Amino acid sequence: MVDVILGLQWGDEGKGKIVDFFAKDYDVIARFQGGPNAGHTLYVGDKKVVLHQIPSGIFHEDKTNLIGNGVVLDAVTLKRECDSVASFGVDYKKNLYVSERTHLILPTHRALDKASELSKGNDKIGSTLKGIGPAYMDKTGRNGLRVGDLLDKSFTTQYIKLRMKHQRLLDNYGFQEDISAWEEEFFDALEFLRSLKIVNGEYFINEKIGNGQRILAEGAQGSMLDVDFGTFPFVTSSNTVTAGVCSGLGIAPQKIKEVIGITKAYCTRVGSGPFPTELVDETGDFLRNAGNEFGSTTGRPRRCGWIDGVALQFACMINGVTQLVMTKADILDGLSELKVCHGYKINGEEKNFVPFQMNKVDIEPQYKTFEGWKTDITAVKDYNSMPAAMNTYIDYLDNLIKVPVKYISNGPGREQIISV
Ligand code: GDP
Ligand code: IMO
Ligand code: MG
């Protein structure tokens, strides 16, 4: 049996914390897409950890963690991260597995990402520059190198061939930077990667499903960054939605049961692209400061705005979300008034769908206004003790999105979560 946890907005919904919270109920936690563009934060006691490549179940001693074939893997980041989790006493040699079909991010992918973004000028995507786009392009272009290739003696020859191809592209861009230092640490990290447990991910996971084990698939990025259904071209290069679980782990659709969708109580986006409910005023500044909305991977300030019910309904439809988790509800504690977007006015007409090219139409969000609760909720332990104004806000969202909010997260700590 497989459950999925994924983000419904533009990323950073709090997936790391929520996966870490739910991990106790599962045997295997598996990442199915994305790469080190992800930054998933969780707390081990009072220590903050940000995971980029390793699944967020790694701090549970007896759980298996799998990096699936749908992921693009940066060995350098992985090595650094393994050192970091080991400093907390985690035995990653025992608990971490990597699928042999997982594609590798090469130093030249990072260089190509940078060169491509520079060439776009004002139209840049705002990529994390981790090489994600170029690595997925080599996957679909049938050129990429995979983790399993590391065990083949022709690996270096294959690498040199691909590197030469990349160099020609970099020359075309006029890219001048010397990447030999990146290559040195890359080869060093490949040795490390070879020492990990490399498995045939699809047999590995299906055998466990067959034995009645419980699998939790952990999404990265968010549904509005999906390469097919997000705000293209301002998206990432993978399928971040539930469908990505099937292709990114080798799991059949009927094995998937619960799809747990995470939304913040408001909304953020980092990087370029449309964001209809964005607030470029002091309420936006308040959300950024109170919510510490600065990228976990790049440190960039996140754009902030009201929760977008139209985009959420769309994301729930595409993903088949069965329950919602609302994070960062505590950040709204300081506001006397809250808004929920329930429609988009486009050319004077109210619509309830996400248009083909959000960035090319003028969207006027339609809001319903709510009274804030103006109470510190960070220590609340049960839903009945939540302020009445919050119940009103949650009830409205339940009705609008038509998927129940089952959990409310009221702080970054593992225990700061309330069942509704
Ligand atoms: P992810 O990429 O979806 O895992 O999210 P990030 O880790 O990039 O960003 C979420 C941030 O919000 C992290 O700093 C978390 O520690 C923090 N966080 C998660 N849930 C809550 C919450 O309910 N309240 C508060 N105040 N912070 C939270
Ligand atoms: P988590 O898993 C927020 C954004 C980038 C950029 C666009 C493309 O932590 O939620 P890419 O590096 O994939 O080429 O960038 O997607 N982006 C994210 N935004 N959270 C993420 O991951 C993101 N991963 C990519 O800012 O706009
Ligand atoms: Mg993040």
Coordinates of C-alpha atoms and ligand atoms in Angstrom, one line a residue:
M1 CA 0.0 0.0 0.0
V2 CA 1.3 3.4 -1.0
D3 CA 0.4 6.9 0.3
V4 CA 1.7 10.1 -1.2
I5 CA 2.6 13.4 0.4
L6 CA 3.0 16.3 -2.0
G7 CA 2.8 20.1 -2.2
L8 CA -0.2 21.8 -3.8
Q9 CA 1.3 25.2 -4.3
W10 CA 4.7 26.5 -5.7
G11 CA 6.8 24.5 -3.3
D12 CA 8.0 24.9 0.3
E13 CA 4.6 24.0 1.8
G14 CA 6.4 22.2 4.7
K15 CA 6.7 18.7 3.1
G16 CA 9.9 17.9 5.1
K17 CA 8.2 18.5 8.4
I18 CA 5.0 16.6 7.4
V19 CA 6.8 13.6 5.9
D20 CA 9.0 13.4 9.1
F21 CA 5.8 13.5 11.2
F22 CA 4.0 10.8 9.2
A23 CA 7.1 8.6 8.7
K24 CA 6.5 6.7 11.9
D25 CA 3.5 5.0 10.3
Y26 CA 5.4 3.7 7.3
D27 CA 8.2 1.2 6.5
V28 CA 9.6 2.9 3.4
I29 CA 9.9 6.6 2.6
A30 CA 10.7 7.3 -1.1
R31 CA 11.5 10.3 -3.2
F32 CA 10.1 10.0 -6.7
Q33 CA 11.2 13.1 -8.6
G34 CA 13.1 16.4 -8.4
G35 CA 16.7 16.7 -7.2
P36 CA 18.7 19.1 -5.1
N37 CA 16.5 22.0 -6.1
A38 CA 14.4 20.8 -3.2
G39 CA 15.0 22.0 0.3
H40 CA 13.0 20.1 2.9
T41 CA 13.3 21.4 6.5
L42 CA 12.7 19.4 9.6
Y43 CA 13.8 19.5 13.2
V44 CA 15.7 16.9 15.1
G45 CA 15.0 18.0 18.6
D46 CA 15.8 21.8 18.4
K47 CA 18.3 21.3 15.5
K48 CA 17.2 22.4 12.1
V49 CA 18.1 20.2 9.1
V50 CA 17.5 20.9 5.5
L51 CA 17.4 17.8 3.2
H52 CA 17.9 18.2 -0.6
Q53 CA 18.3 14.6 -1.8
I54 CA 17.7 12.3 1.1
P55 CA 14.1 11.4 1.8
S56 CA 12.7 13.0 5.0
G57 CA 12.2 9.7 6.8
I58 CA 16.0 9.3 7.4
F59 CA 15.8 10.4 11.1
H60 CA 13.6 7.4 11.9
E61 CA 16.0 4.7 12.9
D62 CA 14.1 1.6 11.6
K63 CA 12.8 3.1 8.3
T64 CA 14.0 2.4 4.8
N65 CA 14.6 5.5 2.6
L66 CA 14.8 5.2 -1.2
I67 CA 15.9 7.7 -3.8
G68 CA 13.7 6.6 -6.8
N69 CA 14.5 6.4 -10.5
G70 CA 12.5 9.6 -11.1
V71 CA 14.9 11.7 -9.1
V72 CA 18.0 13.4 -10.6
L73 CA 20.9 12.9 -8.3
D74 CA 23.8 15.2 -7.5
A75 CA 26.4 12.9 -5.9
V76 CA 28.2 15.9 -4.4
T77 CA 25.1 17.1 -2.5
L78 CA 24.3 13.6 -1.5
K79 CA 27.7 13.0 0.0
R80 CA 27.6 16.3 2.0
E81 CA 24.1 15.4 3.2
C82 CA 25.1 11.9 4.3
D83 CA 27.9 13.4 6.3
S84 CA 25.4 15.8 7.9
V85 CA 22.8 13.2 8.9
A86 CA 25.6 10.9 10.2
S87 CA 26.6 13.7 12.6
F88 CA 23.1 13.1 14.2
G89 CA 23.9 9.4 14.5
V90 CA 22.0 8.3 11.4
D91 CA 23.3 5.0 9.9
Y92 CA 22.7 5.9 6.2
K93 CA 24.8 2.9 5.1
K94 CA 22.0 0.8 6.5
N95 CA 18.8 2.8 5.8
L96 CA 19.5 4.6 2.5
Y97 CA 19.0 3.0 -0.9
V98 CA 19.4 4.4 -4.4
S99 CA 17.7 3.2 -7.6
E100 CA 20.1 2.1 -10.3
R101 CA 17.9 3.9 -12.9
T102 CA 18.2 7.3 -11.2
H103 CA 19.9 9.9 -13.5
L104 CA 23.0 11.7 -12.5
I105 CA 23.5 15.4 -12.5
L106 CA 26.9 16.2 -13.9
P107 CA 29.0 19.3 -13.3
T108 CA 28.3 20.3 -16.9
H109 CA 24.5 20.1 -16.2
R110 CA 25.0 22.8 -13.5
A111 CA 27.0 24.9 -15.9
L112 CA 24.4 24.5 -18.7
D113 CA 21.7 25.5 -16.2
K114 CA 23.6 28.7 -15.4
A115 CA 24.4 29.5 -19.0
S116 CA 20.8 28.9 -20.1
E117 CA 19.4 31.1 -17.4
L118 CA 21.9 33.9 -18.2
S119 CA 20.9 33.7 -21.9
K120 CA 17.2 34.3 -21.0
G121 CA 17.8 37.7 -19.4
N122 CA 14.6 39.1 -18.0
D123 CA 12.7 36.0 -19.0
K124 CA 14.7 33.8 -16.7
I125 CA 12.9 31.0 -14.8
G126 CA 14.6 31.8 -11.5
S127 CA 16.1 28.2 -11.5
T128 CA 18.0 27.1 -8.4
L129 CA 20.9 26.4 -10.8
K130 CA 21.4 22.9 -9.6
G131 CA 21.4 21.4 -13.1
I132 CA 17.8 20.1 -12.9
G133 CA 16.6 21.1 -16.3
P134 CA 19.7 20.0 -18.3
A135 CA 19.8 16.6 -16.4
Y136 CA 16.1 15.9 -17.2
M137 CA 16.8 17.0 -20.8
D138 CA 19.5 14.4 -21.1
K139 CA 17.1 11.8 -19.7
T140 CA 14.3 12.5 -22.2
G141 CA 16.9 13.1 -24.9
R142 CA 18.3 9.6 -24.1
N143 CA 21.8 10.8 -23.4
G144 CA 21.9 10.8 -19.6
L145 CA 24.1 8.7 -17.3
R146 CA 22.5 6.7 -14.5
V147 CA 23.5 5.5 -11.1
G148 CA 23.7 1.9 -12.4
D149 CA 26.2 3.0 -15.1
L150 CA 28.7 3.7 -12.3
L151 CA 29.1 0.0 -11.9
D152 CA 30.0 -0.5 -15.6
K153 CA 33.6 -0.1 -16.7
S154 CA 32.7 2.0 -19.7
F155 CA 31.4 4.8 -17.3
T156 CA 34.4 7.1 -17.8
T157 CA 34.2 6.8 -21.6
Q158 CA 30.5 7.5 -21.5
Y159 CA 31.1 10.5 -19.2
I160 CA 33.8 12.0 -21.5
K161 CA 31.5 11.6 -24.6
L162 CA 28.7 13.4 -22.9
R163 CA 31.0 16.0 -21.4
M164 CA 32.3 16.9 -24.9
K165 CA 28.8 17.3 -26.1
H166 CA 28.0 19.6 -23.2
Q167 CA 31.2 21.6 -23.8
R168 CA 30.1 22.3 -27.4
L169 CA 26.8 23.7 -26.0
L170 CA 28.6 25.7 -23.3
D171 CA 30.9 27.2 -26.0
N172 CA 27.8 28.2 -28.0
Y173 CA 26.5 30.0 -24.9
G174 CA 30.0 31.7 -24.5
F175 CA 30.2 30.1 -21.0
Q176 CA 33.8 30.8 -19.7
E177 CA 33.8 29.4 -16.1
D178 CA 36.3 26.7 -15.3
I179 CA 34.5 23.7 -14.0
S180 CA 37.5 21.5 -13.3
A181 CA 37.2 22.0 -9.5
W182 CA 33.5 20.9 -9.7
E183 CA 34.7 17.8 -11.6
E184 CA 37.2 16.9 -9.0
E185 CA 34.6 16.9 -6.2
F186 CA 32.2 15.1 -8.5
F187 CA 34.5 12.1 -9.1
D188 CA 35.2 12.0 -5.4
A189 CA 31.5 11.9 -4.7
L190 CA 30.9 9.2 -7.3
E191 CA 33.3 6.9 -5.4
F192 CA 31.1 7.5 -2.3
L193 CA 27.9 6.9 -4.3
R194 CA 29.3 3.5 -5.4
S195 CA 29.7 2.5 -1.8
L196 CA 26.0 3.0 -1.1
K197 CA 23.2 0.4 -1.5
I198 CA 22.4 0.6 -5.2
V199 CA 19.2 -1.4 -6.0
N200 CA 16.8 -2.2 -8.7
G201 CA 14.2 0.3 -7.3
E202 CA 11.1 -1.1 -9.0
Y203 CA 11.6 -4.7 -7.8
F204 CA 12.8 -3.5 -4.4
I205 CA 9.7 -1.4 -3.8
N206 CA 7.1 -3.8 -5.3
E207 CA 8.5 -6.7 -3.3
K208 CA 7.9 -4.6 -0.1
I209 CA 4.4 -3.7 -1.2
G210 CA 3.8 -7.4 -1.8
N211 CA 5.0 -8.2 1.7
G212 CA 2.4 -5.8 3.1
Q213 CA 4.9 -3.0 3.9
R214 CA 3.6 0.6 3.9
I215 CA 5.2 3.0 1.5
L216 CA 5.2 6.8 1.8
A217 CA 6.1 8.7 -1.4
E218 CA 7.5 12.1 -0.8
G219 CA 7.0 14.8 -3.4
A220 CA 9.4 17.7 -4.1
Q221 CA 8.5 21.1 -5.4
G222 CA 4.8 21.7 -5.8
S223 CA 1.9 21.0 -8.1
M224 CA 2.0 24.4 -9.7
L225 CA 5.7 23.8 -10.6
D226 CA 4.8 20.5 -12.5
V227 CA 6.3 20.5 -16.0
D228 CA 2.9 19.6 -17.5
F229 CA 0.3 21.2 -15.2
G230 CA 2.2 24.1 -13.6
T231 CA 2.7 27.7 -14.8
F232 CA 4.8 26.7 -17.8
P233 CA 7.5 27.7 -18.6
F234 CA 8.0 28.9 -15.0
V235 CA 8.1 25.4 -13.7
T236 CA 10.6 22.7 -12.8
S237 CA 11.4 19.9 -15.2
S238 CA 9.7 16.9 -13.6
N239 CA 6.1 15.7 -12.9
T240 CA 5.6 16.8 -9.3
V241 CA 2.0 15.4 -9.2
T242 CA 0.7 12.0 -8.1
A243 CA 1.3 10.5 -11.6
G244 CA 5.0 11.1 -11.0
V245 CA 4.9 8.5 -8.2
C246 CA 4.1 5.7 -10.7
S247 CA 6.8 6.6 -13.2
G248 CA 9.3 7.8 -10.6
L249 CA 9.2 4.6 -8.5
G250 CA 7.7 1.9 -10.7
I251 CA 4.5 1.7 -8.8
A252 CA 1.2 0.8 -10.4
P253 CA -1.6 3.4 -9.9
Q254 CA -4.0 1.1 -8.1
K255 CA -1.4 0.6 -5.3
I256 CA -1.8 4.3 -4.4
K257 CA -4.3 5.0 -1.6
E258 CA -4.2 8.2 0.3
V259 CA -2.9 11.4 -1.4
I260 CA -2.1 13.9 1.3
G261 CA -1.8 17.4 -0.2
I262 CA 0.0 20.1 1.7
T263 CA -0.9 23.8 1.5
K264 CA 0.3 26.7 3.5
A265 CA -2.4 28.8 5.2
Y266 CA -1.2 31.4 2.8
C267 CA 0.9 31.1 -0.3
T268 CA 4.5 31.6 -1.4
R269 CA 6.5 31.3 -4.6
V270 CA 10.3 31.7 -5.2
G271 CA 11.6 32.4 -8.6
S272 CA 9.8 34.0 -11.6
G273 CA 6.4 33.4 -12.9
P274 CA 2.7 34.2 -12.3
F275 CA 1.3 34.4 -8.8
P276 CA -2.2 35.9 -8.9
T277 CA -2.6 36.4 -5.1
E278 CA 0.8 37.9 -4.5
L279 CA 0.9 40.7 -2.1
V280 CA 3.5 43.4 -2.8
D281 CA 2.6 45.4 0.2
E282 CA 3.2 45.4 3.9
T283 CA 1.0 42.3 4.4
G284 CA 3.3 40.5 2.0
D285 CA 6.3 41.8 4.0
F286 CA 4.6 40.7 7.2
L287 CA 4.1 37.1 5.9
R288 CA 7.7 37.0 4.7
N289 CA 9.2 38.1 8.0
A290 CA 6.8 36.2 10.3
G291 CA 7.0 33.1 8.2
N292 CA 10.8 33.4 7.7
E293 CA 10.0 33.0 4.0
F294 CA 13.5 32.8 2.6
G295 CA 14.5 29.8 0.3
S296 CA 15.8 26.7 2.1
T297 CA 18.0 25.9 -0.9
T298 CA 19.1 29.4 -2.3
G299 CA 18.2 31.8 0.6
R300 CA 16.2 34.0 -1.9
P301 CA 13.3 35.9 -0.4
R302 CA 10.0 34.1 -1.2
R303 CA 7.2 36.1 -2.7
C304 CA 4.1 35.9 -0.4
G305 CA 0.4 36.3 -0.8
W306 CA -3.1 35.0 0.2
I307 CA -4.1 31.4 -0.2
D308 CA -5.4 30.7 -3.7
G309 CA -8.5 28.5 -3.7
V310 CA -8.7 28.3 -7.5
A311 CA -5.1 26.9 -7.8
L312 CA -5.8 24.6 -4.9
Q313 CA -8.9 23.1 -6.4
F314 CA -7.0 22.5 -9.6
A315 CA -4.1 20.8 -7.8
C316 CA -6.5 18.6 -5.8
M317 CA -8.2 17.6 -9.1
I318 CA -4.9 16.7 -10.9
N319 CA -3.5 14.8 -7.9
G320 CA -6.6 13.1 -6.5
V321 CA -6.0 14.6 -3.1
T322 CA -7.9 12.7 -0.4
Q323 CA -6.9 14.9 2.6
L324 CA -5.3 18.2 3.2
V325 CA -2.7 19.3 5.7
M326 CA -2.5 23.1 6.3
T327 CA 0.9 24.3 7.5
K328 CA 2.1 27.6 9.0
A329 CA -1.3 28.5 10.3
D330 CA 0.5 30.1 13.2
I331 CA 2.0 32.7 10.9
L332 CA -1.5 34.2 10.4
D333 CA -1.8 34.7 14.2
G334 CA -0.6 38.3 13.9
L335 CA -3.1 39.4 11.2
S336 CA -6.5 41.1 12.0
E337 CA -7.9 40.3 8.6
L338 CA -7.4 37.3 6.2
K339 CA -8.4 36.7 2.6
V340 CA -9.1 33.6 0.6
C341 CA -9.2 33.8 -3.2
H342 CA -12.2 31.9 -4.5
G343 CA -12.3 33.0 -8.1
Y344 CA -10.3 34.7 -10.9
K345 CA -11.8 37.7 -12.8
I346 CA -10.5 37.4 -16.3
N347 CA -11.7 40.0 -18.9
G348 CA -14.5 41.1 -16.5
E349 CA -15.8 37.6 -16.0
E350 CA -15.4 35.5 -12.9
K351 CA -13.9 32.1 -13.6
N352 CA -13.1 29.1 -11.5
F353 CA -10.3 27.5 -13.5
V354 CA -6.6 27.9 -14.0
P355 CA -6.0 29.4 -17.5
F356 CA -3.6 27.9 -20.1
Q357 CA -1.1 30.7 -19.7
M358 CA -1.5 32.4 -16.4
N359 CA 1.3 34.9 -17.2
K360 CA -0.4 36.1 -20.4
V361 CA -3.8 37.0 -19.0
D362 CA -4.8 39.7 -16.5
I363 CA -6.1 37.9 -13.5
E364 CA -8.0 39.8 -10.8
P365 CA -8.3 37.5 -7.8
Q366 CA -11.8 37.6 -6.1
Y367 CA -11.5 37.4 -2.3
K368 CA -13.6 36.6 0.7
T369 CA -12.4 38.4 3.8
F370 CA -12.2 36.8 7.2
E371 CA -11.6 38.1 10.7
G372 CA -8.1 37.1 12.0
W373 CA -7.9 35.2 15.3
K374 CA -5.1 37.4 16.8
T375 CA -4.2 34.6 19.2
D376 CA -0.9 32.7 19.6
I377 CA -1.8 29.2 18.5
T378 CA 1.7 27.7 18.6
A379 CA 1.1 25.8 21.9
V380 CA -2.4 24.5 21.1
K381 CA -2.7 20.7 21.1
D382 CA -6.2 20.0 20.1
Y383 CA -8.6 21.4 17.5
N384 CA -11.3 22.2 20.0
S385 CA -9.0 24.7 21.7
M386 CA -8.4 26.6 18.4
P387 CA -9.9 30.1 18.2
A388 CA -13.4 30.2 16.6
A389 CA -12.2 32.5 13.9
M390 CA -9.9 29.8 12.7
N391 CA -12.7 27.2 12.6
T392 CA -14.6 29.6 10.3
Y393 CA -11.5 29.9 8.0
I394 CA -11.0 26.2 7.9
D395 CA -14.7 25.4 7.3
Y396 CA -14.8 27.8 4.4
L397 CA -11.7 26.2 2.8
D398 CA -13.1 22.7 3.3
N399 CA -16.3 23.7 1.4
L400 CA -14.4 25.6 -1.3
I401 CA -11.8 23.0 -2.1
K402 CA -14.1 20.0 -1.3
V403 CA -11.3 18.1 0.3
P404 CA -11.2 18.1 4.1
V405 CA -8.4 19.7 6.1
K406 CA -7.3 16.8 8.4
Y407 CA -4.3 18.3 10.0
I408 CA -3.2 21.9 11.0
S409 CA 0.5 22.5 11.6
N410 CA 1.0 25.3 14.1
G411 CA 4.8 25.5 14.3
P412 CA 7.9 24.0 12.7
G413 CA 8.5 21.4 15.5
R414 CA 7.6 17.7 14.9
E415 CA 4.9 17.8 17.6
Q416 CA 3.3 21.0 16.5
I417 CA 0.5 19.5 14.5
I418 CA -3.2 19.2 15.3
S419 CA -5.6 16.6 14.1
V420 CA -8.9 18.2 13.0
Ligands
GDP1 P1 9.3 22.0 2.0 O1 10.3 22.3 0.8 O2 7.9 21.8 1.5 O3 9.8 20.9 2.8 O4 9.3 23.3 2.9 P2 10.6 24.2 3.3 O5 11.4 23.4 4.4 O6 11.4 24.7 2.2 O7 9.9 25.4 4.0 C1 9.0 25.3 5.0 C2 9.5 26.2 6.2 O8 8.4 26.3 7.1 C3 10.6 25.5 7.0 O9 11.4 26.5 7.5 C4 9.9 24.8 8.1 O10 10.7 24.6 9.3 C5 8.8 25.7 8.4 N1 7.5 25.2 8.9 C6 6.9 24.0 8.5 N2 5.6 23.9 9.0 C7 5.5 25.0 9.8 C8 4.4 25.5 10.6 O11 3.4 25.0 10.8 N3 4.7 26.8 11.3 C9 5.8 27.4 11.1 N4 6.0 28.6 11.8 N5 6.8 27.0 10.4 C10 6.7 25.8 9.7
IMO2 P1 10.8 22.2 -2.5 O1 10.9 20.7 -2.7 C1 10.3 26.1 -4.2 C2 11.5 26.7 -8.4 C3 12.7 27.6 -8.7 C4 12.3 28.1 -10.0 C5 11.7 26.9 -10.7 C6 12.7 26.0 -11.5 O2 11.8 22.7 -1.4 O3 9.5 22.7 -2.3 P2 14.7 24.4 -11.1 O4 15.9 24.6 -10.1 O5 13.8 23.3 -10.8 O6 15.1 24.6 -12.5 O7 13.8 25.7 -10.8 O8 11.2 26.1 -9.6 N1 11.8 25.6 -7.4 C7 11.3 25.5 -6.2 N2 10.6 26.5 -5.5 N3 10.6 24.9 -3.7 C8 11.2 24.0 -4.4 O9 11.5 22.8 -3.9 C9 11.7 24.3 -5.7 N4 12.4 23.6 -6.6 C10 12.4 24.4 -7.7 O10 12.8 28.6 -7.7 O11 11.4 29.1 -9.9
MG3 MG 11.7 23.8 0.3

